[in-house]
Coordinates of C-alpha atoms in Angstrom, one line a residue:
Chain A
M1 CA 25.1 -33.1 43.5
I2 CA 25.1 -35.0 40.2
G3 CA 28.8 -35.7 39.9
P4 CA 28.4 -39.3 41.0
K5 CA 25.6 -39.8 38.4
R6 CA 27.9 -38.5 35.7
T7 CA 30.6 -40.9 36.8
M8 CA 28.1 -43.8 36.8
H9 CA 27.0 -42.7 33.3
R10 CA 30.6 -42.8 32.0
R11 CA 31.3 -46.1 33.6
M12 CA 28.2 -47.6 32.0
W13 CA 29.5 -46.6 28.6
W14 CA 32.9 -48.0 29.3
G15 CA 31.2 -51.2 30.2
A16 CA 29.2 -51.0 27.0
A17 CA 32.4 -50.5 25.1
F18 CA 33.2 -54.1 25.9
T19 CA 29.7 -55.6 26.2
F20 CA 28.2 -54.3 22.9
P21 CA 31.1 -55.5 20.7
A22 CA 31.0 -58.9 22.5
I23 CA 27.3 -59.2 21.6
L24 CA 28.1 -58.4 18.0
I25 CA 30.9 -61.0 17.9
L26 CA 28.7 -63.6 19.4
A27 CA 26.0 -62.8 16.8
W28 CA 28.6 -63.1 14.0
M29 CA 29.8 -66.4 15.4
G30 CA 26.1 -67.6 15.3
R31 CA 26.0 -66.7 11.6
E32 CA 29.2 -68.6 11.0
E33 CA 28.0 -71.5 13.0
G34 CA 24.7 -71.5 11.2
P35 CA 23.4 -74.8 12.5
G36 CA 19.8 -73.7 12.0
Y37 CA 20.2 -72.5 8.5
S38 CA 23.1 -73.9 6.7
G39 CA 21.7 -77.4 6.7
E40 CA 25.1 -78.9 5.9
T41 CA 25.9 -80.2 9.3
L42 CA 23.9 -80.6 12.5
P43 CA 24.8 -78.3 15.3
A44 CA 26.1 -81.2 17.2
A45 CA 26.8 -83.5 14.3
A46 CA 29.4 -85.4 16.2
A47 CA 26.9 -86.1 18.8
M48 CA 24.2 -87.4 16.5
K49 CA 22.7 -90.4 18.0
A50 CA 20.3 -91.6 15.4
S51 CA 19.8 -90.9 11.7
P52 CA 16.4 -90.0 10.5
D53 CA 14.4 -93.1 9.9
E54 CA 12.3 -91.4 7.3
T55 CA 12.2 -88.2 5.3
W56 CA 8.8 -86.9 4.3
M57 CA 7.6 -84.3 1.8
F58 CA 5.6 -81.2 2.3
L59 CA 3.7 -78.9 -0.1
E60 CA 3.7 -81.3 -3.0
G61 CA 7.4 -81.9 -2.9
A62 CA 8.4 -78.2 -2.3
M63 CA 9.9 -79.0 1.0
S64 CA 11.3 -82.1 2.8
G65 CA 11.2 -82.8 6.5
A66 CA 13.2 -85.1 8.8
L67 CA 13.7 -85.7 12.4
F68 CA 17.1 -86.3 13.9
L69 CA 18.0 -87.4 17.4
T70 CA 21.0 -85.7 18.9
D71 CA 22.7 -85.5 22.3
G72 CA 20.9 -82.2 22.7
G73 CA 17.5 -83.7 22.0
P74 CA 15.4 -84.1 18.9
V75 CA 15.9 -81.7 16.0
L76 CA 13.4 -81.2 13.2
E77 CA 15.0 -80.3 9.8
L78 CA 13.1 -78.7 7.0
Q79 CA 14.8 -78.3 3.6
R80 CA 13.3 -76.2 0.8
I81 CA 13.6 -78.1 -2.5
R82 CA 12.0 -75.4 -4.7
P83 CA 11.0 -71.8 -3.9
L84 CA 7.7 -71.3 -2.1
K85 CA 5.2 -69.0 -3.6
K86 CA 4.6 -67.4 -0.2
P87 CA 7.8 -68.1 1.7
D88 CA 6.7 -67.1 5.2
V89 CA 5.5 -70.2 7.0
L90 CA 5.2 -71.0 10.7
V91 CA 6.1 -74.4 11.9
Y92 CA 4.0 -75.9 14.7
L93 CA 4.3 -79.3 16.5
D94 CA 0.9 -80.5 17.6
H95 CA 1.1 -83.1 20.4
G96 CA -1.7 -84.3 22.5
E97 CA -3.9 -81.3 23.2
K98 CA -1.1 -78.8 22.8
S99 CA 0.4 -77.0 19.9
L100 CA 4.0 -75.8 20.1
L101 CA 5.4 -73.1 17.8
L102 CA 8.9 -74.3 16.6
G103 CA 9.7 -71.3 14.4
E104 CA 9.4 -69.8 11.0
V105 CA 10.5 -70.8 7.5
G106 CA 11.3 -67.8 5.4
T107 CA 13.4 -67.6 2.3
Q108 CA 16.3 -69.6 3.6
P109 CA 16.8 -73.0 2.1
H110 CA 17.3 -74.9 5.4
R111 CA 15.9 -74.6 8.9
R112 CA 16.5 -76.7 11.9
F113 CA 14.3 -76.5 15.0
A114 CA 15.2 -77.9 18.4
V115 CA 12.3 -79.8 19.9
P116 CA 12.0 -79.5 23.6
G117 CA 12.8 -82.8 25.4
T118 CA 9.5 -82.6 27.3
V119 CA 7.5 -83.1 24.1
D120 CA 6.2 -86.6 23.5
L121 CA 6.9 -87.0 19.8
G122 CA 5.0 -90.3 19.3
G123 CA 2.1 -89.4 17.2
A124 CA 2.9 -85.7 17.2
T125 CA 2.0 -83.7 14.0
V126 CA 4.3 -81.2 12.2
R127 CA 2.1 -78.4 10.9
L128 CA 3.0 -75.7 8.4
Y129 CA 0.9 -72.6 8.7
S130 CA 0.8 -69.9 6.1
L131 CA 1.0 -66.3 7.4
A132 CA -0.2 -65.1 4.0
H133 CA -3.3 -67.2 3.9
Y134 CA -4.0 -67.6 7.6
E135 CA -4.5 -71.4 7.1
T136 CA -2.7 -74.6 7.6
L137 CA -0.9 -75.6 4.4
D138 CA 0.3 -79.1 5.2
T139 CA 0.8 -81.5 8.0
H140 CA 2.8 -84.7 8.7
T141 CA 2.1 -87.0 11.6
L142 CA 5.2 -88.7 13.1
N143 CA 5.4 -92.4 13.7
E144 CA 3.9 -93.7 17.0
E145 CA 7.3 -95.3 17.6
T146 CA 9.2 -92.0 17.3
P147 CA 11.2 -91.7 20.6
Chain B
M1 CA 8.4 -24.9 34.1
S2 CA 7.0 -25.4 37.6
H3 CA 4.1 -22.9 37.3
G4 CA 0.7 -24.6 36.8
Y5 CA 0.1 -27.9 35.0
Q6 CA -0.1 -28.5 31.3
F7 CA 0.0 -31.9 29.7
V8 CA 2.4 -30.6 27.0
G9 CA 3.6 -27.1 26.9
W10 CA 3.3 -26.7 23.1
N11 CA 5.3 -24.0 21.4
R12 CA 6.4 -23.4 17.8
Q13 CA 9.7 -25.3 18.2
K14 CA 8.0 -28.4 19.7
K15 CA 5.4 -28.4 17.0
L16 CA 8.0 -28.1 14.3
Y17 CA 10.1 -30.8 16.0
D18 CA 7.2 -33.2 16.2
L19 CA 6.0 -32.6 12.7
T20 CA 9.5 -33.2 11.3
L21 CA 9.7 -36.4 13.4
L22 CA 6.3 -37.6 12.2
G23 CA 7.2 -36.9 8.6
A24 CA 10.5 -38.7 8.9
V25 CA 8.9 -41.8 10.5
L26 CA 6.0 -42.0 8.0
S27 CA 8.4 -41.5 5.1
Y28 CA 10.7 -44.3 6.4
L29 CA 7.8 -46.7 6.8
L30 CA 6.3 -45.9 3.4
L31 CA 9.7 -46.3 1.7
F32 CA 10.4 -49.5 3.5
I33 CA 7.0 -51.1 2.7
V34 CA 6.8 -49.9 -0.9
G35 CA 10.5 -50.8 -1.5
S36 CA 10.0 -54.3 0.0
I37 CA 6.9 -55.0 -2.1
V38 CA 8.7 -53.9 -5.3
L39 CA 11.9 -55.8 -4.5
H40 CA 10.3 -58.9 -3.0
P41 CA 6.8 -59.3 -4.6
D42 CA 6.4 -62.7 -2.9
A43 CA 7.0 -61.5 0.6
V44 CA 4.1 -61.5 3.0
I45 CA 2.8 -58.0 3.9
D46 CA 2.6 -58.8 7.6
M47 CA 6.3 -59.6 7.6
I48 CA 7.1 -56.4 5.7
I49 CA 5.1 -54.2 8.1
L50 CA 6.6 -56.0 11.1
R51 CA 10.1 -55.4 9.8
A52 CA 9.4 -51.8 8.8
L53 CA 8.2 -51.0 12.4
G54 CA 11.1 -52.9 14.0
T55 CA 13.8 -51.3 11.9
C56 CA 12.3 -47.8 12.2
A57 CA 12.2 -48.1 16.0
F58 CA 15.8 -49.4 16.0
V59 CA 17.1 -46.6 13.7
L60 CA 15.3 -44.0 15.9
L61 CA 16.9 -45.5 19.0
H62 CA 20.3 -44.9 17.4
V63 CA 19.4 -41.3 16.7
I64 CA 18.1 -40.8 20.2
L65 CA 21.3 -42.2 21.8
A66 CA 23.5 -40.2 19.5
I67 CA 21.9 -36.8 20.3
G68 CA 23.3 -36.6 23.9
P69 CA 27.0 -37.0 23.0
L70 CA 26.6 -35.0 19.8
A71 CA 25.2 -32.0 21.8
R72 CA 28.1 -32.3 24.3
L73 CA 30.7 -32.3 21.5
D74 CA 29.1 -29.6 19.4
R75 CA 26.4 -27.1 20.5
R76 CA 24.9 -27.1 17.0
W77 CA 23.1 -30.4 17.9
L78 CA 21.4 -28.9 20.9
P79 CA 18.1 -28.2 19.1
L80 CA 17.6 -31.9 18.6
L81 CA 18.0 -32.4 22.4
Y82 CA 15.1 -30.0 23.1
N83 CA 12.3 -32.5 22.5
R84 CA 14.1 -35.8 22.6
R85 CA 11.5 -37.3 24.9
H86 CA 8.8 -37.1 22.1
M87 CA 11.3 -38.9 19.9
G88 CA 11.6 -41.6 22.7
V89 CA 7.9 -42.0 23.0
T90 CA 7.5 -42.3 19.2
M91 CA 10.3 -44.9 19.2
F92 CA 8.5 -46.9 22.0
T93 CA 5.2 -46.7 20.1
L94 CA 6.9 -48.2 17.0
A95 CA 8.6 -50.9 19.0
L96 CA 5.3 -51.7 20.8
L97 CA 3.5 -52.2 17.5
H98 CA 6.4 -54.3 16.2
G99 CA 6.2 -56.4 19.4
L100 CA 2.4 -56.8 19.3
L101 CA 2.5 -57.8 15.6
S102 CA 5.3 -60.3 16.3
L103 CA 3.5 -61.8 19.2
L104 CA 0.3 -62.2 17.1
T105 CA 2.1 -63.5 14.1
Y106 CA 4.5 -66.0 15.7
H107 CA 2.6 -66.9 18.9
G108 CA -1.0 -66.2 18.2
F109 CA -2.0 -69.3 16.3
G110 CA -1.2 -72.0 18.8
D111 CA -3.2 -73.1 21.8
T112 CA -0.5 -71.8 24.2
H113 CA -1.0 -68.3 25.6
P114 CA 1.2 -66.0 23.3
L115 CA 3.2 -64.7 26.2
V116 CA 3.9 -68.2 27.5
S117 CA 4.7 -69.4 24.0
L118 CA 7.1 -66.5 23.7
F119 CA 9.3 -68.0 26.4
T120 CA 8.7 -71.7 25.8
S121 CA 8.7 -72.1 22.1
N122 CA 12.5 -71.8 21.9
T123 CA 14.7 -72.7 24.8
R124 CA 18.0 -73.1 22.9
Y125 CA 19.9 -70.9 25.2
D126 CA 23.0 -73.0 24.5
S127 CA 23.0 -72.1 20.8
L128 CA 24.2 -68.9 19.2
S129 CA 22.4 -69.3 15.9
Q130 CA 19.1 -70.4 17.5
F131 CA 19.4 -68.3 20.6
P132 CA 15.9 -67.2 21.8
F133 CA 16.1 -63.7 20.6
Q134 CA 12.4 -62.8 21.2
P135 CA 12.6 -62.6 25.0
L136 CA 15.4 -60.1 24.6
G137 CA 13.1 -57.9 22.6
F138 CA 10.4 -58.4 25.2
F139 CA 12.5 -57.3 28.1
A140 CA 13.8 -54.3 26.1
L141 CA 10.2 -53.3 25.4
I142 CA 9.4 -53.5 29.1
L143 CA 12.3 -51.1 29.8
L144 CA 11.2 -48.8 27.0
F145 CA 7.7 -48.8 28.4
L146 CA 8.9 -47.7 31.8
M147 CA 10.8 -44.9 30.3
A148 CA 8.0 -43.8 28.0
A149 CA 5.4 -44.0 30.8
T150 CA 7.6 -41.8 33.0
S151 CA 8.8 -39.4 30.4
H152 CA 6.4 -36.6 31.3
D153 CA 7.6 -33.7 33.5
F154 CA 5.1 -34.8 36.1
W155 CA 7.2 -37.9 36.8
L156 CA 10.4 -36.0 36.5
A157 CA 9.2 -33.7 39.3
T158 CA 7.7 -36.6 41.3
L159 CA 10.6 -38.9 41.1
T160 CA 13.2 -36.0 41.3
P161 CA 15.8 -35.6 38.6
P162 CA 18.5 -38.0 40.1
I163 CA 16.0 -40.9 40.3
W164 CA 14.4 -40.1 37.0
K165 CA 17.8 -39.9 35.3
T166 CA 18.9 -43.2 36.8
L167 CA 15.6 -44.9 35.6
H168 CA 16.1 -43.5 32.1
M169 CA 19.7 -44.8 31.9
G170 CA 17.9 -48.1 31.4
V171 CA 17.8 -47.1 27.8
Y172 CA 21.4 -48.3 27.5
V173 CA 20.4 -51.7 28.9
A174 CA 17.5 -51.7 26.5
Y175 CA 19.9 -51.0 23.6
G176 CA 22.1 -53.9 24.6
L177 CA 19.1 -56.2 24.7
L178 CA 18.0 -55.0 21.3
L179 CA 21.5 -55.5 19.9
G180 CA 21.1 -59.1 20.9
H181 CA 17.5 -59.2 19.6
V182 CA 18.5 -58.1 16.2
G183 CA 21.9 -59.9 16.1
F184 CA 20.6 -63.3 17.2
G185 CA 17.3 -62.9 15.4
F186 CA 16.9 -61.1 12.2
L187 CA 20.6 -61.3 11.2
Q188 CA 20.7 -65.0 11.7
T189 CA 18.2 -65.5 8.9
E190 CA 19.1 -62.5 6.7
T191 CA 22.8 -63.3 6.1
H192 CA 23.8 -60.5 3.7
P193 CA 27.1 -59.0 5.2
A194 CA 25.9 -55.5 4.6
L195 CA 23.1 -55.9 7.1
F196 CA 25.5 -57.0 9.8
G197 CA 27.9 -54.2 8.8
L198 CA 25.1 -51.6 9.3
L199 CA 24.4 -53.0 12.8
A200 CA 28.0 -52.9 13.7
A201 CA 28.5 -49.4 12.3
G202 CA 25.6 -48.1 14.2
C203 CA 26.7 -49.7 17.5
L204 CA 30.4 -48.6 17.1
T205 CA 29.4 -45.1 16.1
L206 CA 27.3 -44.8 19.3
L207 CA 30.2 -46.1 21.4
A208 CA 32.7 -43.7 19.8
L209 CA 30.4 -40.7 20.3
H210 CA 29.7 -41.5 23.9
L211 CA 33.3 -42.3 24.8
A212 CA 34.5 -39.1 23.0
A213 CA 31.9 -37.1 25.0
A214 CA 32.9 -38.9 28.2
G215 CA 36.6 -38.0 27.5
K216 CA 35.7 -34.4 27.2
E217 CA 33.6 -34.4 30.4
T218 CA 36.3 -36.3 32.3
K219 CA 38.8 -33.6 31.4
L220 CA 36.6 -31.0 32.9
D221 CA 36.0 -33.1 36.1
T222 CA 39.7 -33.6 36.8
Q223 CA 40.5 -29.9 37.1
D224 CA 42.5 -29.3 40.2
G225 CA 45.3 -27.2 41.6
F226 CA 43.2 -24.0 42.0
Q227 CA 45.0 -21.4 44.1
Q228 CA 43.3 -21.0 47.5
D229 CA 43.3 -17.9 49.7
G230 CA 43.1 -17.7 53.5
E231 CA 39.3 -17.6 53.5
G232 CA 39.0 -20.7 51.4
Y233 CA 38.2 -19.0 48.1
L234 CA 39.6 -20.6 45.0
K235 CA 41.0 -18.7 42.1
L236 CA 39.2 -20.2 39.1
C237 CA 40.1 -17.9 36.1
E238 CA 40.5 -14.4 34.8
V239 CA 37.2 -12.5 34.3
L240 CA 38.0 -11.9 30.7
E241 CA 38.3 -15.6 30.0
I242 CA 34.5 -15.8 30.4
P243 CA 32.7 -14.6 27.3
N244 CA 30.2 -11.9 27.9
N245 CA 26.7 -13.3 28.6
R246 CA 28.1 -16.8 28.8
G247 CA 29.4 -19.1 31.4
R248 CA 32.3 -21.4 32.2
M249 CA 32.1 -24.6 34.1
F250 CA 34.6 -25.6 36.9
F251 CA 34.8 -28.8 39.0
V252 CA 35.0 -27.6 42.6
G253 CA 34.3 -29.4 45.8
G254 CA 33.3 -32.7 44.1
D255 CA 30.7 -31.1 41.7
R256 CA 30.4 -28.6 38.9
I257 CA 29.7 -24.9 39.3
A258 CA 29.0 -22.4 36.5
V259 CA 30.4 -18.9 36.6
F260 CA 28.7 -16.3 34.4
R261 CA 29.8 -12.9 33.2
Y262 CA 27.0 -10.5 32.4
D263 CA 26.3 -6.7 32.5
G264 CA 29.7 -6.1 34.1
R265 CA 29.1 -8.6 36.8
V266 CA 30.1 -12.1 37.7
S267 CA 28.0 -14.7 39.6
A268 CA 28.4 -18.4 40.3
I269 CA 25.7 -21.0 40.6
S270 CA 25.4 -24.8 40.6
N271 CA 25.8 -26.1 37.1
A272 CA 22.9 -28.6 37.3
C273 CA 19.5 -27.3 36.1
Q274 CA 16.7 -28.3 38.4
H275 CA 14.6 -29.6 35.5
Q276 CA 16.8 -32.4 34.1
N277 CA 20.2 -31.6 35.5
G278 CA 21.2 -29.9 32.2
P279 CA 24.5 -28.1 32.1
L280 CA 23.7 -24.5 32.9
G281 CA 27.3 -23.5 32.3
E282 CA 26.8 -24.2 28.6
G283 CA 23.8 -21.9 28.5
R284 CA 23.6 -18.2 27.9
V285 CA 22.5 -15.2 29.9
I286 CA 19.3 -13.9 28.1
D287 CA 17.5 -10.8 29.5
G288 CA 19.7 -11.1 32.6
L289 CA 18.7 -14.7 33.3
V290 CA 20.9 -17.8 32.9
T291 CA 19.1 -20.0 30.4
C292 CA 19.5 -23.8 30.4
P293 CA 20.7 -25.0 26.9
W294 CA 18.5 -28.1 27.1
H295 CA 14.9 -26.8 27.7
G296 CA 15.2 -23.1 28.4
F297 CA 14.7 -23.1 32.2
Q298 CA 15.9 -19.8 33.5
Y299 CA 17.6 -18.6 36.8
D300 CA 18.7 -15.3 38.2
P301 CA 22.5 -15.6 38.4
A302 CA 22.6 -13.6 41.6
T303 CA 20.0 -15.7 43.5
G304 CA 19.9 -19.0 41.6
A305 CA 16.1 -18.6 41.6
S306 CA 13.8 -18.8 38.6
P307 CA 11.8 -15.6 37.9
P308 CA 8.2 -15.5 39.3
P309 CA 5.9 -17.3 39.0
F310 CA 8.3 -20.2 38.6
T311 CA 9.8 -21.8 41.7
E312 CA 13.0 -23.6 40.7
K313 CA 16.1 -22.7 42.7
V314 CA 19.7 -23.8 42.4
P315 CA 22.5 -23.3 44.9
T316 CA 24.7 -20.2 44.7
F317 CA 28.3 -19.7 45.6
N318 CA 30.0 -16.8 47.3
L319 CA 32.3 -15.0 44.8
K320 CA 34.7 -12.1 44.6
V321 CA 36.7 -10.4 41.9
L322 CA 40.2 -9.4 42.7
N323 CA 42.5 -7.8 40.2
G324 CA 40.6 -9.2 37.3
S325 CA 40.5 -12.7 38.7
V326 CA 37.4 -14.7 39.8
W327 CA 37.6 -16.3 43.2
V328 CA 34.8 -18.6 44.3
H329 CA 34.1 -20.3 47.7
P330 CA 33.6 -24.0 47.1
N331 CA 30.8 -24.4 49.7
P332 CA 27.4 -23.9 48.1
N333 CA 24.8 -21.7 49.7
P334 CA 21.2 -23.0 50.0
P335 CA 19.3 -22.8 46.7
G336 CA 17.9 -19.4 46.1
T337 CA 20.4 -17.5 48.4
Y338 CA 21.3 -14.1 47.1
V339 CA 25.0 -13.4 46.6
N340 CA 26.4 -10.1 45.7
P341 CA 27.8 -10.4 42.1
G342 CA 31.4 -9.6 41.6
L343 CA 31.9 -6.3 39.8
V344 CA 34.3 -6.1 36.9
E345 CA 35.7 -3.3 34.8
E346 CA 35.1 -4.5 31.3
P347 CA 36.6 -2.8 28.2
G348 CA 34.1 -0.4 26.9
H349 CA 31.7 -0.9 29.8
A350 CA 30.9 2.1 31.9

């Protein structure tokens, strides 16, 4: 008897009729929110606890970097100032003996990366790694006093 | 069918199906890669290949999920259903390559194990725009692997069709995960509205097709009010309402039965094919045998048994024809039980 299975199959699709559009709506809201990419405001701008004490340059001035402290934890912001010749760059945070992948910088002008609260930022190094060349392009070591 | 073991029972249609599939996949990948290099000369080739594989797998998944309801709504789509499992395995292979390349690209250059890095490099589960989309793809890949690994008829026979089908319904969960993977990943960085529109159109088309097919099926499964005689037989229809060498499906006793008219006779068997529970009532009678529209499994309509040397059997139903009407007893006989076909006087049939 496969009647119950057909019923289950139909119920799954009725469930999907609500679930799938909800996923689409949430994804659209993420695009609208755009905290990681718009660069105009921090995701929790109202909760910003400390302005960046310094802004540094990467790749001979092609990109700037800054570290913000928010209620949600530290956020690393990278802002492209001029187009990169090879735009696909991975961003790592080297701390102690560990290397943590924060994400990718593509063609978008701004990226923000949440830094896990467990990471000790004092003396950590932000490292840009080129996918095209398989080599580290640039690094910046954070202040020892960075919280 | 059940006789002997062959890894893949190749025939002309399967070869044609697979060659067309391979041609379509290679054409897509080639067009995507060449087009991307021409339009974005600065783009990294790894990224282009990664996206070509990912989008190809996702497009193919949409096609796979559309075939089922399309075939239910219009028989002309049935040929696509025939070898859908090969399409599924192809889709999984593309998705696996995309996953491996992504893992190597994004997580292979740190000192953390790539699989650990996959789950620890981004923990922003409270953010929509930075939501960790990669684990969604990982879990979808696990589900697709389970389905691809058990796609062979060996597993179908071992697990039995009901369990196998339940397992393979996981494809809907995988699709939901991939919707999130694409929506919270790729479409957060590629912000052109047309890309989001494509994703939404694909998803809504699938939903519309499945709900339309479900509506049609529900209509069939809510039939009731059949006239009953003193022996418990139900009057299902007039003989001439069943096209010659074809069947009609009825919902009786909590499940579907298929009633066939052929060679001046009428027989009733279970509607569910023993192979993948395909709808026998949508099949034809070819050379005196009911032929499943999905993969061509055949059954003698009077016994419900496959012709030797095959061994599949489906339940039969007692049936009688009175004054041109078909009466069927709703209690099934054990699979393979012979039942005297009802005899009919057909126009022009001696």
